Amino acid sequence: MRLFSIALICFCFVSCNREVEFDAILLEGPAPSEVQANITFNNMEAPFSVSVNPTALGATAFEVNSGLQGASFELIGVQQELIYEYPESDENFFVTIRAIAPNDKITEQQFEVVPPADPCEQIFGAPATWDDGSISFSFGFNGVDLQTVENPDLSGANPEVSNVLEITQDGGGNFDGFGVQMNSPIDFSADDKVVRLKFWATSEIPIRLTVQQDPNNNTEREAEVTLIHSGSGWEELRFDFNNAIAGFTGSGALGIPDGASFIPTGQYIRFQMFIAPGDDVPGTFYLDDVGVCP
């Protein structure tokens, strides 16, 4: 019995000693190392959905700050991720990762959020804008009035302070519209066949974009693409002229019937836009930043 008691005392002493040594190892252990944010962009255009999945050697938890204005740290476990939405900005954002070890030691590191390259680069110097206050290269028809105004809604796809083209149509004609004579031609001879622009409307409405080299279709066949604006204010619309159809002339032109699908391959010096073509829709709309890209 005495021997058993001595053995039990020795076992308890060794066990307690091991726990003390183990706790000491935890307290004296290193802080986490090799901290990574593992940033993934879930889409290629702003606003960007970004996944952050932090990792680190020796970490059992993480605190993450997105770098967005007013953001605070969020606590997550190992193999967990957070998703943030980053707006378009002239400056990059920085994600801060705090890797936490079991002994509460912390390694903090920042990682820059670098947006992916815009797949839609401009192919001439600058898009058509109205920042100089001029509308000399813009024209309206069938009851459409145009003027240059300051951006009335700094949100959505156009949050910048700048001048924009205001389009007011009276709804008195089925094909109210306006046109823009470009400073540089839209060149569809290569693969760059997307016209992108920013358009503002507050109701769902079809927008038809037509490109011309000359009004009579004598050199390049008029081509058109129609998209639907959701009515959410400023939206960026991309008209892909790889999916164009021939505009209406009454008899066809250059051997291409009206309404036939075709891919334009020439240069076009102006475009025309119809808001709700075929319907009498009055209202005020805005346009900005017209450019061409792949």
mmCIF file of C-alpha atoms in Angstrom:
data_model
loop_
_atom_site.group_PDB
_atom_site.id
_atom_site.type_symbol
_atom_site.label_atom_id
_atom_site.label_comp_id
_atom_site.label_asym_id
_atom_site.label_seq_id
_atom_site.Cartn_x
_atom_site.Cartn_y
_atom_site.Cartn_z
ATOM 1 C CA MET A 1 0.000 0.000 0.000
ATOM 2 C CA ARG A 2 2.862 2.303 0.879
ATOM 3 C CA LEU A 3 4.561 1.568 -2.412
ATOM 4 C CA PHE A 4 1.316 2.320 -4.285
ATOM 5 C CA SER A 5 0.966 5.657 -2.509
ATOM 6 C CA ILE A 6 4.530 6.614 -3.326
ATOM 7 C CA ALA A 7 3.991 5.655 -6.974
ATOM 8 C CA LEU A 8 0.794 7.715 -7.121
ATOM 9 C CA ILE A 9 2.554 10.740 -5.624
ATOM 10 C CA CYS A 10 5.382 10.387 -8.143
ATOM 11 C CA PHE A 11 2.917 10.087 -11.037
ATOM 12 C CA CYS A 12 1.029 13.211 -9.945
ATOM 13 C CA PHE A 13 4.297 15.095 -9.538
ATOM 14 C CA VAL A 14 5.483 14.106 -13.012
ATOM 15 C CA SER A 15 2.079 14.895 -14.570
ATOM 16 C CA CYS A 16 1.867 18.291 -12.895
ATOM 17 C CA ASN A 17 5.425 19.009 -13.890
ATOM 18 C CA ARG A 18 4.652 18.137 -17.514
ATOM 19 C CA GLU A 19 1.632 20.477 -17.497
ATOM 20 C CA VAL A 20 3.785 23.287 -16.113
ATOM 21 C CA GLU A 21 6.444 22.595 -18.731
ATOM 22 C CA PHE A 22 3.784 22.440 -21.475
ATOM 23 C CA ASP A 23 2.256 25.754 -20.340
ATOM 24 C CA ALA A 24 5.728 27.244 -20.250
ATOM 25 C CA ILE A 25 6.358 26.086 -23.816
ATOM 26 C CA LEU A 26 3.069 27.668 -24.910
ATOM 27 C CA LEU A 27 3.893 30.964 -23.244
ATOM 28 C CA GLU A 28 7.426 31.000 -24.544
ATOM 29 C CA GLY A 29 6.586 29.744 -28.024
ATOM 30 C CA PRO A 30 7.087 31.895 -31.121
ATOM 31 C CA ALA A 31 4.585 34.261 -32.673
ATOM 32 C CA PRO A 32 2.971 33.114 -35.937
ATOM 33 C CA SER A 33 5.102 33.334 -39.065
ATOM 34 C CA GLU A 34 4.684 33.291 -42.853
ATOM 35 C CA VAL A 35 1.433 35.258 -42.692
ATOM 36 C CA GLN A 36 -0.479 35.362 -45.993
ATOM 37 C CA ALA A 37 -3.776 37.060 -46.882
ATOM 38 C CA ASN A 38 -4.550 34.877 -49.954
ATOM 39 C CA ILE A 39 -6.559 37.567 -51.742
ATOM 40 C CA THR A 40 -8.819 36.435 -54.606
ATOM 41 C CA PHE A 41 -10.811 38.709 -56.931
ATOM 42 C CA ASN A 42 -14.167 37.138 -57.712
ATOM 43 C CA ASN A 43 -14.930 39.481 -60.626
ATOM 44 C CA MET A 44 -12.926 41.656 -63.017
ATOM 45 C CA GLU A 45 -14.808 44.948 -62.838
ATOM 46 C CA ALA A 46 -15.654 47.407 -60.075
ATOM 47 C CA PRO A 47 -17.191 47.057 -57.591
ATOM 48 C CA PHE A 48 -14.803 44.194 -56.850
ATOM 49 C CA SER A 49 -15.856 41.207 -54.741
ATOM 50 C CA VAL A 50 -12.692 40.092 -52.943
ATOM 51 C CA SER A 51 -12.196 36.937 -50.851
ATOM 52 C CA VAL A 52 -9.583 37.012 -48.062
ATOM 53 C CA ASN A 53 -8.483 33.619 -46.673
ATOM 54 C CA PRO A 54 -5.607 34.214 -44.212
ATOM 55 C CA THR A 55 -3.007 31.563 -43.363
ATOM 56 C CA ALA A 56 0.048 31.496 -41.095
ATOM 57 C CA LEU A 57 2.308 28.974 -39.402
ATOM 58 C CA GLY A 58 1.483 28.600 -35.718
ATOM 59 C CA ALA A 59 -1.799 30.543 -35.857
ATOM 60 C CA THR A 60 -5.109 29.300 -34.485
ATOM 61 C CA ALA A 61 -7.177 32.421 -35.256
ATOM 62 C CA PHE A 62 -7.033 35.619 -37.266
ATOM 63 C CA GLU A 63 -8.293 39.171 -37.050
ATOM 64 C CA VAL A 64 -8.891 40.829 -40.433
ATOM 65 C CA ASN A 65 -9.452 44.475 -41.341
ATOM 66 C CA SER A 66 -10.532 45.142 -44.935
ATOM 67 C CA GLY A 67 -9.052 48.649 -45.117
ATOM 68 C CA LEU A 68 -12.387 50.071 -46.229
ATOM 69 C CA GLN A 69 -13.448 53.320 -44.612
ATOM 70 C CA GLY A 70 -14.829 52.727 -41.130
ATOM 71 C CA ALA A 71 -13.928 49.020 -41.112
ATOM 72 C CA SER A 72 -13.024 47.216 -37.880
ATOM 73 C CA PHE A 73 -11.217 43.934 -37.231
ATOM 74 C CA GLU A 74 -13.212 40.710 -37.599
ATOM 75 C CA LEU A 75 -12.218 37.504 -35.791
ATOM 76 C CA ILE A 76 -12.221 34.262 -37.806
ATOM 77 C CA GLY A 77 -10.793 30.798 -37.386
ATOM 78 C CA VAL A 78 -8.329 28.788 -39.434
ATOM 79 C CA GLN A 79 -9.464 27.898 -42.985
ATOM 80 C CA GLN A 80 -12.205 30.529 -42.897
ATOM 81 C CA GLU A 81 -12.566 33.431 -45.309
ATOM 82 C CA LEU A 82 -14.170 36.841 -45.477
ATOM 83 C CA ILE A 83 -15.606 38.535 -48.571
ATOM 84 C CA TYR A 84 -15.416 42.292 -49.038
ATOM 85 C CA GLU A 85 -16.659 44.618 -51.781
ATOM 86 C CA TYR A 86 -14.189 47.261 -52.926
ATOM 87 C CA PRO A 87 -15.260 50.268 -55.023
ATOM 88 C CA GLU A 88 -13.299 51.661 -57.944
ATOM 89 C CA SER A 89 -10.672 54.011 -56.534
ATOM 90 C CA ASP A 90 -7.590 55.953 -57.609
ATOM 91 C CA GLU A 91 -5.771 54.473 -54.602
ATOM 92 C CA ASN A 92 -5.382 50.848 -53.586
ATOM 93 C CA PHE A 93 -6.676 49.463 -50.301
ATOM 94 C CA PHE A 94 -4.717 47.503 -47.697
ATOM 95 C CA VAL A 95 -5.953 44.419 -45.824
ATOM 96 C CA THR A 96 -4.486 44.015 -42.336
ATOM 97 C CA ILE A 97 -4.071 40.474 -40.995
ATOM 98 C CA ARG A 98 -3.398 39.706 -37.330
ATOM 99 C CA ALA A 99 -2.330 36.071 -36.932
ATOM 100 C CA ILE A 100 -2.931 34.859 -33.346
ATOM 101 C CA ALA A 101 -0.997 31.977 -31.737
ATOM 102 C CA PRO A 102 -2.347 29.776 -28.866
ATOM 103 C CA ASN A 103 -0.172 31.826 -26.472
ATOM 104 C CA ASP A 104 -1.913 34.997 -27.720
ATOM 105 C CA LYS A 105 1.224 36.228 -29.469
ATOM 106 C CA ILE A 106 0.275 38.169 -32.606
ATOM 107 C CA THR A 107 1.979 38.787 -35.919
ATOM 108 C CA GLU A 108 0.425 41.653 -37.882
ATOM 109 C CA GLN A 109 0.974 42.280 -41.570
ATOM 110 C CA GLN A 110 -0.619 44.413 -44.314
ATOM 111 C CA PHE A 111 -1.360 43.306 -47.866
ATOM 112 C CA GLU A 112 -2.191 45.579 -50.781
ATOM 113 C CA VAL A 113 -5.423 44.935 -52.673
ATOM 114 C CA VAL A 114 -4.419 45.465 -56.305
ATOM 115 C CA PRO A 115 -7.381 45.297 -58.732
ATOM 116 C CA PRO A 116 -6.883 43.156 -61.846
ATOM 117 C CA ALA A 117 -6.091 44.992 -65.043
ATOM 118 C CA ASP A 118 -9.190 46.293 -66.784
ATOM 119 C CA PRO A 119 -9.848 43.858 -69.647
ATOM 120 C CA CYS A 120 -11.476 46.726 -71.544
ATOM 121 C CA GLU A 121 -8.680 49.215 -72.255
ATOM 122 C CA GLN A 122 -9.388 52.304 -74.316
ATOM 123 C CA ILE A 123 -7.960 52.166 -77.815
ATOM 124 C CA PHE A 124 -7.943 55.903 -78.386
ATOM 125 C CA GLY A 125 -6.581 58.616 -76.124
ATOM 126 C CA ALA A 126 -9.699 59.286 -74.061
ATOM 127 C CA PRO A 127 -13.404 58.567 -74.151
ATOM 128 C CA ALA A 128 -15.811 61.231 -75.295
ATOM 129 C CA THR A 129 -16.612 63.414 -72.296
ATOM 130 C CA TRP A 130 -18.254 66.770 -71.756
ATOM 131 C CA ASP A 131 -15.829 68.114 -69.173
ATOM 132 C CA ASP A 132 -15.023 71.222 -71.221
ATOM 133 C CA GLY A 133 -18.707 72.209 -71.207
ATOM 134 C CA SER A 134 -19.038 71.841 -74.985
ATOM 135 C CA ILE A 135 -21.817 70.032 -76.839
ATOM 136 C CA SER A 136 -20.566 71.084 -80.273
ATOM 137 C CA PHE A 137 -20.072 67.465 -81.317
ATOM 138 C CA SER A 138 -23.471 66.330 -79.981
ATOM 139 C CA PHE A 139 -26.844 66.672 -81.691
ATOM 140 C CA GLY A 140 -30.456 65.763 -80.882
ATOM 141 C CA PHE A 141 -33.384 64.964 -83.161
ATOM 142 C CA ASN A 142 -37.165 64.360 -82.953
ATOM 143 C CA GLY A 143 -37.675 66.532 -79.884
ATOM 144 C CA VAL A 144 -34.480 65.819 -77.939
ATOM 145 C CA ASP A 145 -32.662 68.682 -76.213
ATOM 146 C CA LEU A 146 -29.042 68.431 -75.085
ATOM 147 C CA GLN A 147 -26.958 70.405 -72.650
ATOM 148 C CA THR A 148 -23.834 69.970 -70.549
ATOM 149 C CA VAL A 149 -24.392 69.858 -66.788
ATOM 150 C CA GLU A 150 -22.482 68.792 -63.690
ATOM 151 C CA ASN A 151 -22.983 65.148 -62.764
ATOM 152 C CA PRO A 152 -26.224 65.235 -60.710
ATOM 153 C CA ASP A 153 -25.760 61.827 -59.074
ATOM 154 C CA LEU A 154 -22.315 60.948 -57.721
ATOM 155 C CA SER A 155 -22.946 57.232 -57.324
ATOM 156 C CA GLY A 156 -23.018 53.914 -59.108
ATOM 157 C CA ALA A 157 -20.728 53.644 -62.113
ATOM 158 C CA ASN A 158 -20.027 57.403 -62.182
ATOM 159 C CA PRO A 159 -19.216 58.716 -58.677
ATOM 160 C CA GLU A 160 -16.819 61.407 -59.915
ATOM 161 C CA VAL A 161 -17.505 65.148 -60.054
ATOM 162 C CA SER A 162 -17.464 65.983 -63.768
ATOM 163 C CA ASN A 163 -19.594 67.349 -66.577
ATOM 164 C CA VAL A 164 -21.989 64.986 -68.334
ATOM 165 C CA LEU A 165 -24.384 65.212 -71.260
ATOM 166 C CA GLU A 166 -28.005 65.786 -70.213
ATOM 167 C CA ILE A 167 -30.556 64.329 -72.640
ATOM 168 C CA THR A 168 -34.158 65.528 -72.363
ATOM 169 C CA GLN A 169 -36.701 64.000 -74.686
ATOM 170 C CA ASP A 170 -40.321 65.095 -74.917
ATOM 171 C CA GLY A 171 -41.727 61.709 -75.905
ATOM 172 C CA GLY A 172 -43.330 63.208 -78.983
ATOM 173 C CA GLY A 173 -41.784 60.729 -81.417
ATOM 174 C CA ASN A 174 -41.283 57.000 -81.596
ATOM 175 C CA PHE A 175 -37.598 57.374 -82.396
ATOM 176 C CA ASP A 176 -36.339 60.285 -80.325
ATOM 177 C CA GLY A 177 -32.574 60.231 -80.151
ATOM 178 C CA PHE A 178 -29.272 62.010 -80.232
ATOM 179 C CA GLY A 179 -25.875 61.574 -81.782
ATOM 180 C CA VAL A 180 -22.232 62.281 -81.053
ATOM 181 C CA GLN A 181 -19.671 63.153 -83.702
ATOM 182 C CA MET A 182 -16.498 61.532 -82.376
ATOM 183 C CA ASN A 183 -13.151 63.323 -82.183
ATOM 184 C CA SER A 184 -11.477 60.066 -83.182
ATOM 185 C CA PRO A 185 -13.022 57.235 -85.189
ATOM 186 C CA ILE A 186 -14.294 54.034 -83.661
ATOM 187 C CA ASP A 187 -12.079 51.425 -85.362
ATOM 188 C CA PHE A 188 -13.671 48.004 -85.741
ATOM 189 C CA SER A 189 -10.987 46.629 -88.066
ATOM 190 C CA ALA A 190 -9.394 44.544 -85.268
ATOM 191 C CA ASP A 191 -10.916 42.639 -82.360
ATOM 192 C CA ASP A 192 -11.811 45.847 -80.490
ATOM 193 C CA LYS A 193 -15.540 45.925 -81.093
ATOM 194 C CA VAL A 194 -17.011 46.972 -77.737
ATOM 195 C CA VAL A 195 -18.313 50.484 -77.164
ATOM 196 C CA ARG A 196 -18.659 51.210 -73.468
ATOM 197 C CA LEU A 197 -20.321 54.194 -71.905
ATOM 198 C CA LYS A 198 -21.965 55.355 -68.702
ATOM 199 C CA PHE A 199 -25.690 56.025 -68.858
ATOM 200 C CA TRP A 200 -28.097 57.266 -66.181
ATOM 201 C CA ALA A 201 -31.796 56.376 -65.965
ATOM 202 C CA THR A 202 -34.254 55.639 -63.160
ATOM 203 C CA SER A 203 -36.471 53.097 -64.905
ATOM 204 C CA GLU A 204 -35.780 49.951 -66.905
ATOM 205 C CA ILE A 205 -35.449 50.990 -70.509
ATOM 206 C CA PRO A 206 -33.943 49.695 -73.773
ATOM 207 C CA ILE A 207 -30.993 51.646 -75.221
ATOM 208 C CA ARG A 208 -30.055 51.253 -78.887
ATOM 209 C CA LEU A 209 -26.589 52.329 -79.998
ATOM 210 C CA THR A 210 -25.954 52.831 -83.712
ATOM 211 C CA VAL A 211 -22.584 53.580 -85.360
ATOM 212 C CA GLN A 212 -22.186 55.301 -88.730
ATOM 213 C CA GLN A 213 -19.410 56.424 -91.008
ATOM 214 C CA ASP A 214 -21.786 58.551 -93.048
ATOM 215 C CA PRO A 215 -25.595 58.934 -92.844
ATOM 216 C CA ASN A 216 -26.185 57.333 -96.252
ATOM 217 C CA ASN A 217 -24.258 54.099 -95.547
ATOM 218 C CA ASN A 218 -22.127 54.628 -98.640
ATOM 219 C CA THR A 219 -18.795 53.618 -97.087
ATOM 220 C CA GLU A 220 -19.535 51.495 -94.000
ATOM 221 C CA ARG A 221 -22.786 49.729 -93.210
ATOM 222 C CA GLU A 222 -24.652 51.198 -90.244
ATOM 223 C CA ALA A 223 -24.522 48.773 -87.305
ATOM 224 C CA GLU A 224 -26.596 48.715 -84.115
ATOM 225 C CA VAL A 225 -26.796 46.916 -80.770
ATOM 226 C CA THR A 226 -29.600 47.171 -78.173
ATOM 227 C CA LEU A 227 -29.153 46.684 -74.417
ATOM 228 C CA ILE A 228 -31.456 47.061 -71.409
ATOM 229 C CA HIS A 229 -30.651 49.617 -68.712
ATOM 230 C CA SER A 230 -31.955 48.403 -65.338
ATOM 231 C CA GLY A 231 -32.944 51.882 -64.123
ATOM 232 C CA SER A 232 -30.582 51.918 -61.147
ATOM 233 C CA GLY A 233 -28.992 55.290 -61.925
ATOM 234 C CA TRP A 234 -25.473 55.349 -63.379
ATOM 235 C CA GLU A 235 -24.590 52.070 -65.059
ATOM 236 C CA GLU A 236 -21.761 51.135 -67.380
ATOM 237 C CA LEU A 237 -23.120 49.570 -70.568
ATOM 238 C CA ARG A 238 -20.968 47.634 -73.032
ATOM 239 C CA PHE A 239 -22.301 47.302 -76.557
ATOM 240 C CA ASP A 240 -20.593 44.351 -78.247
ATOM 241 C CA PHE A 241 -20.621 44.920 -81.994
ATOM 242 C CA ASN A 242 -19.545 41.339 -82.608
ATOM 243 C CA ASN A 243 -23.299 40.800 -82.146
ATOM 244 C CA ALA A 244 -24.481 43.734 -84.273
ATOM 245 C CA ILE A 245 -27.295 43.905 -86.772
ATOM 246 C CA ALA A 246 -27.603 46.167 -89.805
ATOM 247 C CA GLY A 247 -29.517 49.396 -89.132
ATOM 248 C CA PHE A 248 -32.731 50.281 -90.934
ATOM 249 C CA THR A 249 -32.355 52.048 -94.281
ATOM 250 C CA GLY A 250 -35.555 50.920 -96.013
ATOM 251 C CA SER A 251 -33.797 48.946 -98.724
ATOM 252 C CA GLY A 252 -30.582 47.654 -97.227
ATOM 253 C CA ALA A 253 -27.170 49.053 -98.027
ATOM 254 C CA LEU A 254 -23.791 47.810 -99.236
ATOM 255 C CA GLY A 255 -25.318 44.405 -99.938
ATOM 256 C CA ILE A 256 -26.403 43.848 -96.316
ATOM 257 C CA PRO A 257 -30.195 43.715 -95.697
ATOM 258 C CA ASP A 258 -31.772 45.707 -92.887
ATOM 259 C CA GLY A 259 -31.807 43.740 -89.641
ATOM 260 C CA ALA A 260 -29.252 41.172 -90.827
ATOM 261 C CA SER A 261 -26.589 40.026 -88.383
ATOM 262 C CA PHE A 262 -23.111 41.129 -89.365
ATOM 263 C CA ILE A 263 -19.781 42.084 -87.814
ATOM 264 C CA PRO A 264 -18.540 45.584 -88.734
ATOM 265 C CA THR A 265 -14.869 45.786 -89.739
ATOM 266 C CA GLY A 266 -14.389 49.443 -90.704
ATOM 267 C CA GLN A 267 -14.105 52.842 -89.044
ATOM 268 C CA TYR A 268 -17.071 54.833 -87.753
ATOM 269 C CA ILE A 269 -16.892 58.526 -86.947
ATOM 270 C CA ARG A 270 -20.161 58.986 -85.082
ATOM 271 C CA PHE A 271 -22.799 57.165 -83.116
ATOM 272 C CA GLN A 272 -26.490 57.695 -82.522
ATOM 273 C CA MET A 273 -28.470 56.554 -79.511
ATOM 274 C CA PHE A 274 -32.181 55.854 -79.211
ATOM 275 C CA ILE A 275 -33.777 55.694 -75.760
ATOM 276 C CA ALA A 276 -36.727 53.274 -75.793
ATOM 277 C CA PRO A 277 -36.750 53.053 -79.622
ATOM 278 C CA GLY A 278 -40.269 52.696 -80.998
ATOM 279 C CA ASP A 279 -41.943 54.090 -77.853
ATOM 280 C CA ASP A 280 -42.945 57.600 -76.763
ATOM 281 C CA VAL A 281 -40.944 57.860 -73.539
ATOM 282 C CA PRO A 282 -40.364 61.338 -72.108
ATOM 283 C CA GLY A 283 -37.710 61.914 -69.495
ATOM 284 C CA THR A 284 -34.271 63.197 -68.593
ATOM 285 C CA PHE A 285 -31.211 60.992 -68.957
ATOM 286 C CA TYR A 286 -27.430 61.442 -68.714
ATOM 287 C CA LEU A 287 -24.415 60.152 -70.666
ATOM 288 C CA ASP A 288 -20.667 60.159 -69.975
ATOM 289 C CA ASP A 289 -17.339 58.510 -70.848
ATOM 290 C CA VAL A 290 -17.881 56.956 -74.282
ATOM 291 C CA GLY A 291 -14.973 54.776 -75.387
ATOM 292 C CA VAL A 292 -14.027 51.677 -77.364
ATOM 293 C CA CYS A 293 -12.259 48.599 -76.047
ATOM 294 C CA PRO A 294 -11.557 44.932 -76.839
#
